[in-house]
């Protein structure tokens, strides 16, 4: 199946998920996860009208996205992988949205870089809904206080929350937990759902889904 056909299939399924959940058409945004794919593999998606893309690594993104963004200036690039504080300057310079703010050190580094670069990058807090020791993210109970720290002390714009449920568990309860936390924290956006579970995420209120292999194929 061609990439454009796979992309259209995902878009169709998102639209069906919106209808089934009684949500307005277009209320869920598709972030096409292009990590590990070269620029030539990404261009067909851009030509098919896709404008939101997600990447895992700052360094890899620097090798392909400045040129792609120069060609198509309305692209919105999301960092959806872990961020080290020594990469904060590069991340602020390249990405429009950083979805993986997961500790105070990163939040402070980003606040400093945004001030230095005169840029307001949109941010999401990554929540470790399954309390998995190997996974990044703020514990659910600590999320409201962390959002307050970012907003009130550091002056950051926290747009939403993001999660990656444990692979072996039903994702529904994790998506429901993230939605409750967003309400409690007064944030509007929910980045949740990937290739295997994005339709479930839509039912629980996702405002964006991160889909890679269902569009670009196996890595």
XYZ file of N, CA and C in Angstrom:
657
model
N 0.841 -1.203 0.000
C 0.000 0.000 0.000
C 0.874 1.249 0.000
N 0.525 2.200 -0.846
C 1.293 3.443 -0.919
C 1.084 4.277 0.337
N 2.096 5.110 0.627
C 2.015 5.955 1.821
C 0.757 6.816 1.819
N 0.436 7.406 0.692
C -0.731 8.292 0.653
C -2.010 7.526 0.990
N -2.097 6.290 0.535
C -3.270 5.464 0.829
C -3.337 5.137 2.317
N -2.170 4.808 2.905
C -2.136 4.521 4.347
C -2.504 5.759 5.155
N -2.008 6.916 4.714
C -2.321 8.170 5.396
C -3.818 8.462 5.319
N -4.402 8.263 4.156
C -5.842 8.494 3.996
C -6.657 7.530 4.859
N -6.159 6.287 4.974
C -6.855 5.306 5.808
C -6.862 5.757 7.272
N -5.729 6.253 7.751
C -5.658 6.739 9.136
C -6.585 7.941 9.317
N -6.577 8.848 8.375
C -7.464 10.021 8.461
C -8.936 9.593 8.498
N -9.284 8.601 7.670
C -10.668 8.105 7.640
C -11.056 7.500 8.979
N -10.140 6.744 9.570
C -10.422 6.109 10.855
C -10.515 7.142 11.981
N -9.710 8.190 11.912
C -9.817 9.267 12.902
C -11.183 9.939 12.793
N -11.606 10.226 11.567
C -12.921 10.862 11.356
C -14.054 9.966 11.869
N -13.932 8.652 11.637
C -14.947 7.719 12.135
C -14.944 7.684 13.656
N -13.756 7.743 14.248
C -13.645 7.766 15.705
C -14.274 9.023 16.301
N -14.088 10.144 15.631
C -14.723 11.390 16.079
C -16.242 11.258 16.055
N -16.757 10.732 14.957
C -18.214 10.580 14.833
C -18.759 9.641 15.903
N -18.066 8.529 16.096
C -18.531 7.528 17.061
C -18.530 8.088 18.485
N -17.574 8.964 18.782
C -17.478 9.556 20.121
C -18.356 10.799 20.260
N -19.063 11.153 19.184
C -19.910 12.336 19.217
C -19.129 13.625 19.288
N -17.949 13.608 18.685
C -17.074 14.792 18.716
C -17.100 15.500 17.371
N -16.849 16.813 17.350
C -16.885 17.550 16.090
C -15.816 17.045 15.118
N -16.146 17.083 13.835
C -15.165 16.713 12.811
C -13.963 17.652 12.899
N -12.771 17.076 12.833
C -11.555 17.890 12.895
C -11.081 18.219 14.291
N -11.711 17.623 15.304
C -11.306 17.929 16.684
C -10.070 17.152 17.116
N -9.683 16.145 16.333
C -8.483 15.357 16.638
C -7.433 15.599 15.554
N -6.269 16.025 15.958
C -5.190 16.311 15.002
C -4.271 15.100 14.892
N -3.799 14.857 13.693
C -2.909 13.729 13.425
C -1.463 14.203 13.394
N -0.654 13.674 14.311
C 0.788 13.898 14.295
C 1.427 12.670 13.656
N 1.956 12.829 12.458
C 2.592 11.717 11.747
C 4.016 11.544 12.284
N 4.288 10.383 12.864
C 5.575 10.154 13.522
C 6.580 9.645 12.489
N 7.512 10.523 12.152
C 8.448 10.259 11.048
C 9.841 9.890 11.534
N 9.976 9.552 12.811
C 11.299 9.197 13.350
C 11.899 8.037 12.566
N 13.193 8.102 12.350
C 14.040 7.131 11.627
C 13.865 7.177 10.107
N 12.875 7.921 9.609
C 12.694 8.009 8.159
C 13.408 9.233 7.594
N 14.021 9.045 6.434
C 14.745 10.140 5.781
C 13.760 11.113 5.134
N 14.298 12.275 4.761
C 13.469 13.332 4.171
C 12.705 12.842 2.948
N 13.345 12.007 2.123
C 12.687 11.553 0.889
C 11.471 10.683 1.186
N 11.488 9.969 2.321
C 10.341 9.144 2.697
C 9.220 9.981 3.304
N 9.569 11.171 3.805
C 8.590 12.051 4.457
C 7.882 12.942 3.436
N 8.588 13.307 2.379
C 8.020 14.253 1.394
C 6.657 13.825 0.842
N 6.437 12.527 0.531
C 5.112 12.145 0.023
C 3.980 12.479 1.001
N 4.247 12.387 2.289
C 3.220 12.745 3.278
C 2.946 14.247 3.235
N 4.000 15.030 3.088
C 3.830 16.490 2.976
C 3.037 16.819 1.712
N 3.370 16.135 0.617
C 2.662 16.365 -0.652
C 1.188 15.971 -0.551
N 0.887 15.031 0.356
C -0.505 14.599 0.560
C -1.245 15.513 1.542
N -0.581 16.592 1.953
C -1.250 17.578 2.794
C -0.993 17.455 4.282
N -0.173 16.474 4.692
C 0.118 16.339 6.125
C 1.055 17.468 6.564
N 0.735 18.088 7.700
C 1.540 19.228 8.164
C 2.082 19.065 9.578
N 1.546 18.115 10.355
C 2.037 17.882 11.714
C 2.876 16.619 11.725
N 4.088 16.733 12.255
C 5.001 15.599 12.301
C 5.637 15.500 13.682
N 5.947 14.261 14.068
C 6.579 14.017 15.358
C 7.912 13.320 15.190
N 8.880 13.748 15.984
C 10.214 13.155 15.951
C 10.668 12.826 17.368
N 11.528 11.806 17.498
C 11.988 11.353 18.803
C 13.301 11.976 19.253
N 14.152 12.315 18.291
C 15.503 12.752 18.660
C 15.830 14.106 18.032
N 16.414 14.954 18.844
C 16.761 16.300 18.383
C 17.802 16.227 17.270
N 18.851 15.443 17.490
C 19.950 15.413 16.522
C 19.497 14.869 15.166
N 18.728 13.802 15.180
C 18.211 13.234 13.930
C 17.345 14.263 13.196
N 16.538 14.986 13.942
C 15.628 15.976 13.348
C 16.400 17.122 12.700
N 17.508 17.492 13.318
C 18.316 18.588 12.759
C 18.866 18.247 11.385
N 19.005 16.947 11.106
C 19.563 16.536 9.830
C 18.590 16.593 8.672
N 17.280 16.694 8.961
C 16.316 16.646 7.856
C 15.263 17.749 7.891
N 14.885 18.221 9.083
C 13.729 19.114 9.137
C 13.978 20.570 8.774
N 15.141 21.152 9.016
C 15.315 22.553 8.574
C 15.049 22.727 7.083
N 15.534 21.804 6.261
C 15.305 21.897 4.811
C 13.844 21.656 4.466
N 13.219 20.656 5.106
C 11.809 20.365 4.828
C 10.908 21.527 5.254
N 11.227 22.131 6.385
C 10.421 23.263 6.859
C 10.622 24.496 5.978
N 11.810 24.614 5.400
C 12.059 25.727 4.474
C 11.231 25.563 3.201
N 11.038 24.301 2.789
C 10.243 24.021 1.583
C 8.752 24.227 1.836
N 8.293 23.896 3.037
C 6.868 23.952 3.365
C 6.727 24.633 4.732
N 6.457 25.933 4.708
C 6.637 26.729 5.915
C 5.543 26.566 6.951
N 4.432 25.903 6.619
C 3.370 25.742 7.616
C 3.446 24.399 8.346
N 4.583 23.717 8.231
C 4.774 22.472 8.973
C 4.900 22.774 10.459
N 4.285 21.907 11.270
C 4.385 22.001 12.732
C 5.116 20.759 13.212
N 6.251 20.961 13.862
C 7.106 19.842 14.260
C 7.042 19.642 15.773
N 6.721 18.404 16.179
C 6.591 18.058 17.593
C 7.754 17.165 18.024
N 8.348 17.462 19.165
C 9.298 16.543 19.781
C 8.511 15.627 20.702
N 8.533 14.320 20.411
C 7.750 13.371 21.198
C 8.651 12.351 21.893
N 9.957 12.561 21.826
C 10.905 11.684 22.505
C 11.586 12.413 23.646
N 12.397 11.702 24.418
C 13.026 12.295 25.600
C 13.972 13.433 25.241
N 13.993 14.430 26.100
C 14.843 15.605 25.879
C 15.850 15.726 27.011
N 17.127 15.820 26.640
C 18.183 16.085 27.625
C 18.375 17.592 27.737
N 18.737 18.053 28.928
C 18.843 19.501 29.137
C 19.914 20.138 28.252
N 20.949 19.369 27.878
C 21.992 19.953 27.017
C 21.536 20.113 25.567
N 20.329 19.592 25.252
C 19.759 19.754 23.916
C 18.607 20.770 23.908
N 18.389 21.439 25.036
C 17.251 22.355 25.137
C 17.339 23.483 24.117
N 18.525 24.030 23.911
C 18.671 25.142 22.968
C 18.317 24.709 21.553
N 18.825 23.536 21.144
C 18.527 23.023 19.805
C 17.042 22.704 19.661
N 16.434 22.153 20.712
C 15.021 21.793 20.656
C 14.141 23.030 20.512
N 14.438 24.061 21.267
C 13.659 25.300 21.179
C 13.806 25.932 19.801
N 14.990 25.848 19.244
C 15.237 26.449 17.924
C 14.476 25.730 16.814
N 14.332 24.411 16.917
C 13.785 23.622 15.808
C 12.309 23.278 15.954
N 11.872 22.931 17.156
C 10.525 22.377 17.335
C 9.502 23.459 17.660
N 8.296 23.247 17.162
C 7.168 24.134 17.471
C 6.481 23.721 18.766
N 6.482 22.415 19.033
C 5.844 21.853 20.227
C 6.782 20.818 20.835
N 6.964 20.867 22.153
C 7.739 19.846 22.868
C 6.766 19.140 23.805
N 6.567 17.831 23.571
C 5.534 17.085 24.296
C 6.077 16.319 25.497
N 7.376 16.419 25.765
C 7.989 15.509 26.730
C 8.669 16.250 27.878
N 8.054 17.291 28.377
C 8.576 17.958 29.575
C 8.251 17.054 30.754
N 9.297 16.550 31.426
C 9.052 15.492 32.422
C 9.797 15.685 33.737
N 10.471 16.821 33.907
C 11.147 17.081 35.176
C 11.519 18.558 35.255
N 11.757 19.003 36.472
C 11.998 20.428 36.710
C 13.236 20.927 35.973
N 14.288 20.125 35.925
C 15.522 20.550 35.261
C 15.264 20.903 33.793
N 14.468 20.080 33.113
C 14.136 20.340 31.703
C 13.275 21.587 31.590
N 12.304 21.729 32.472
C 11.413 22.896 32.427
C 12.211 24.185 32.585
N 13.162 24.182 33.515
C 13.983 25.377 33.745
C 14.886 25.664 32.540
N 15.451 24.607 31.966
C 16.319 24.785 30.794
C 15.527 25.354 29.618
N 14.308 24.863 29.435
C 13.473 25.364 28.336
C 13.065 26.818 28.578
N 12.709 27.148 29.817
C 12.332 28.528 30.133
C 13.487 29.480 29.830
N 14.685 29.063 30.189
C 15.879 29.884 29.955
C 16.137 30.058 28.464
N 16.022 28.952 27.713
C 16.287 29.015 26.275
C 15.237 29.839 25.534
N 13.991 29.707 25.908
C 12.940 30.492 25.244
C 13.159 31.977 25.466
N 13.563 32.315 26.669
C 13.856 33.724 26.971
C 15.034 34.197 26.127
N 16.075 33.363 26.045
C 17.283 33.742 25.308
C 17.006 33.874 23.806
N 16.182 32.952 23.275
C 15.907 32.944 21.840
C 14.702 33.806 21.457
N 13.976 34.314 22.456
C 12.787 35.117 22.167
C 11.711 34.314 21.473
N 11.539 33.051 21.908
C 10.594 32.147 21.260
C 9.677 31.527 22.299
N 8.407 31.360 21.943
C 7.432 30.731 22.832
C 7.065 29.354 22.274
N 7.838 28.355 22.619
C 7.531 26.983 22.204
C 6.369 26.459 23.041
N 5.439 25.793 22.395
C 4.298 25.213 23.118
C 4.724 23.902 23.768
N 4.245 23.677 24.990
C 4.740 22.555 25.778
C 3.615 21.658 26.282
N 3.946 20.369 26.371
C 3.082 19.370 27.018
C 3.882 18.731 28.150
N 3.194 18.344 29.195
C 3.818 17.581 30.270
C 3.617 16.103 29.985
N 4.701 15.331 30.026
C 4.573 13.879 29.878
C 4.262 13.267 31.239
N 3.175 12.505 31.302
C 2.728 11.872 32.542
C 2.954 10.366 32.442
N 3.596 9.808 33.447
C 3.857 8.368 33.500
C 2.666 7.699 34.176
N 1.602 7.507 33.396
C 0.337 7.036 33.967
C 0.444 5.646 34.587
N 1.376 4.837 34.094
C 1.543 3.486 34.623
C 2.604 3.374 35.695
N 3.194 4.523 36.090
C 4.271 4.541 37.088
C 5.351 3.513 36.766
N 5.718 3.436 35.474
C 6.737 2.475 35.041
C 8.127 3.040 35.329
N 8.963 2.325 36.070
C 10.269 2.865 36.460
C 11.192 3.150 35.278
N 11.024 2.407 34.191
C 11.904 2.588 33.034
C 11.434 3.707 32.110
N 10.277 4.278 32.394
C 9.676 5.249 31.471
C 9.713 6.652 32.064
N 9.949 7.643 31.198
C 9.969 9.034 31.634
C 8.558 9.511 31.949
N 8.479 10.610 32.664
C 7.181 11.212 32.921
C 6.957 11.539 34.382
N 6.093 12.509 34.619
C 5.715 12.908 35.965
C 4.678 11.916 36.500
N 4.770 11.568 37.771
C 3.752 10.711 38.378
C 2.411 11.440 38.370
N 1.328 10.716 38.150
C 0.020 11.379 38.091
C -0.270 12.280 39.296
N 0.034 11.801 40.510
C -0.254 12.596 41.705
C 0.553 13.888 41.763
N 1.716 13.902 41.096
C 2.587 15.085 41.127
C 2.309 16.059 39.989
N 1.420 15.672 39.071
C 1.216 16.467 37.863
C 0.641 17.860 38.129
N -0.412 18.008 38.940
C -0.941 19.369 39.163
C 0.094 20.338 39.723
N 0.890 19.881 40.689
C 1.910 20.751 41.275
C 2.982 21.099 40.243
N 3.332 20.134 39.385
C 4.358 20.394 38.381
C 3.854 21.380 37.319
N 2.600 21.235 36.922
C 2.013 22.188 35.977
C 2.023 23.595 36.581
N 1.686 23.700 37.863
C 1.696 25.003 38.542
C 3.090 25.594 38.583
N 4.084 24.777 38.878
C 5.474 25.251 38.892
C 5.858 25.817 37.527
N 5.554 25.051 36.477
C 5.919 25.478 35.119
C 5.243 26.798 34.754
N 3.972 26.904 35.093
C 3.213 28.098 34.712
C 3.552 29.298 35.597
N 3.444 29.092 36.912
C 3.479 30.220 37.841
C 4.894 30.701 38.124
N 5.815 29.751 38.309
C 7.186 30.148 38.639
C 8.035 30.396 37.399
N 7.864 29.546 36.395
C 8.739 29.625 35.219
C 8.102 30.368 34.046
N 6.821 30.639 34.127
C 6.150 31.394 33.060
C 6.005 30.632 31.757
N 5.953 29.317 31.834
C 5.842 28.499 30.626
C 4.381 28.312 30.229
N 4.168 28.186 28.939
C 2.828 27.922 28.414
C 2.628 26.417 28.303
N 1.877 25.850 29.237
C 1.609 24.412 29.213
C 0.292 24.186 28.480
N 0.412 23.639 27.282
C -0.752 23.486 26.409
C -1.519 22.197 26.678
N -0.808 21.159 27.111
C -1.491 19.885 27.265
C -0.684 18.869 28.035
N -1.238 17.659 28.107
C -0.598 16.512 28.741
C -0.435 15.409 27.705
N 0.587 14.580 27.915
C 0.879 13.482 26.999
C 1.167 12.224 27.809
N 0.770 11.068 27.280
C 1.123 9.813 27.953
C 1.374 8.716 26.941
N 2.107 7.691 27.421
C 2.337 6.452 26.668
C 1.980 5.318 27.626
N 0.789 4.729 27.497
C 0.386 3.683 28.441
C 1.313 2.470 28.376
N 1.371 1.681 29.453
C 2.155 0.434 29.424
C 1.693 -0.460 28.268
N 2.650 -1.024 27.576
C 2.347 -1.775 26.353
C 1.438 -2.966 26.599
N 1.552 -3.574 27.777
C 0.810 -4.816 28.021
C -0.533 -4.570 28.702
N -0.912 -3.329 28.917
C -2.163 -3.035 29.626
C -3.206 -2.426 28.690
N -4.462 -2.539 29.084
C -5.551 -1.859 28.389
C -5.294 -0.352 28.480
N -5.192 0.342 27.350
C -4.847 1.762 27.407
C -5.979 2.654 27.916
N -7.222 2.159 27.849
C -8.372 2.993 28.191
C -8.277 3.672 29.548
N -8.003 2.928 30.630
C -7.902 3.573 31.943
C -6.794 4.632 32.017
N -5.727 4.424 31.271
C -4.634 5.408 31.266
C -5.072 6.689 30.539
N -5.788 6.519 29.440
C -6.304 7.689 28.729
C -7.329 8.435 29.591
N -8.163 7.679 30.306
C -9.161 8.303 31.182
C -8.482 9.086 32.300
N -7.411 8.514 32.866
C -6.659 9.190 33.921
C -6.058 10.493 33.399
N -5.471 10.454 32.187
C -4.867 11.667 31.633
C -5.929 12.741 31.410
N -7.115 12.334 30.951
C -8.197 13.298 30.731
C -8.633 13.945 32.047
N -8.715 13.152 33.119
C -9.080 13.709 34.428
C -8.016 14.689 34.922
N -6.752 14.336 34.725
C -5.662 15.218 35.149
C -5.683 16.534 34.374
N -5.967 16.458 33.083
C -6.016 17.675 32.264
C -7.094 18.618 32.781
N -8.224 18.041 33.131
C -9.324 18.843 33.677
C -8.901 19.498 34.992
N -8.261 18.728 35.833
C -7.810 19.218 37.137
C -6.763 20.324 36.989
N -5.908 20.187 35.976
C -4.816 21.145 35.777
C -5.217 22.335 34.907
N -6.403 22.264 34.329
C -6.831 23.359 33.462
C -6.067 23.441 32.160
N -5.719 22.277 31.593
C -5.082 22.256 30.270
C -6.056 21.635 29.269
N -5.987 22.090 28.040
C -7.010 21.732 27.055
C -6.638 20.564 26.154
N -5.351 20.322 25.973
C -4.935 19.372 24.943
C -4.486 18.049 25.563
N -4.791 16.970 24.867
C -4.411 15.621 25.286
C -3.741 14.910 24.116
N -2.445 14.673 24.234
C -1.710 13.924 23.221
C -1.631 12.478 23.685
N -2.443 11.626 23.093
C -2.467 10.222 23.511
C -3.016 9.366 22.381
N -2.478 8.152 22.318
C -2.863 7.235 21.255
C -1.797 7.161 20.182
N -1.427 5.899 19.836
C -0.450 5.652 18.779
C -1.059 4.670 17.779
N -0.248 4.118 16.906
C -0.791 3.309 15.804
C -1.736 2.215 16.271
N -1.463 1.578 17.427
C -2.267 0.454 17.862
C -3.500 0.804 18.669
N -3.584 2.046 19.150
C -4.680 2.360 20.076
C -5.259 3.762 19.899
N -5.004 4.391 18.746
C -5.442 5.785 18.622
C -6.955 5.940 18.586
N -7.648 4.912 18.107
C -9.111 5.010 18.086
C -9.690 4.968 19.505
N -9.070 4.173 20.370
C -9.463 4.173 21.782
C -9.191 5.536 22.402
N -8.037 6.113 22.080
C -7.676 7.424 22.632
C -8.684 8.498 22.231
N -9.175 8.431 21.003
C -10.173 9.403 20.536
C -11.441 9.300 21.384
N -11.835 8.079 21.708
C -13.035 7.877 22.532
C -12.881 8.483 23.918
N -11.635 8.583 24.399
C -11.373 9.131 25.732
C -10.970 10.612 25.705
N -11.054 11.242 24.517
C -10.855 12.688 24.472
C -9.545 13.191 23.912
N -8.762 12.329 23.262
C -7.508 12.796 22.671
C -7.760 13.975 21.733
N -6.907 14.985 21.804
C -6.978 16.081 20.838
C -5.914 15.924 19.757
N -4.918 15.070 20.026
C -3.971 14.692 18.972
C -3.540 13.256 19.200
N -3.283 12.559 18.093
C -2.809 11.181 18.142
C -1.483 11.118 17.385
N -0.578 10.260 17.866
C 0.762 10.159 17.299
C 0.879 8.838 16.551
N 0.810 8.880 15.234
C 0.739 7.656 14.433
C 1.939 7.595 13.495
N 2.710 6.509 13.606
C 3.897 6.371 12.772
C 3.826 5.192 11.829
N 3.903 3.970 12.376
C 4.014 2.781 11.520
C 2.784 2.577 10.637
N 1.604 2.980 11.094
C 0.402 2.826 10.265
C 0.435 3.732 9.038
N 1.323 4.739 9.057
C 1.476 5.648 7.905
C 2.730 5.324 7.114
N 3.859 5.248 7.808
C 5.147 5.112 7.125
C 5.589 3.667 6.942
N 4.917 2.726 7.622
C 5.313 1.330 7.544
C 6.291 0.986 8.649
N 6.708 -0.267 8.663
C 7.606 -0.754 9.726
C 8.963 -0.069 9.634
N 9.543 0.137 10.800
C 10.880 0.756 10.843
C 11.955 -0.298 10.767
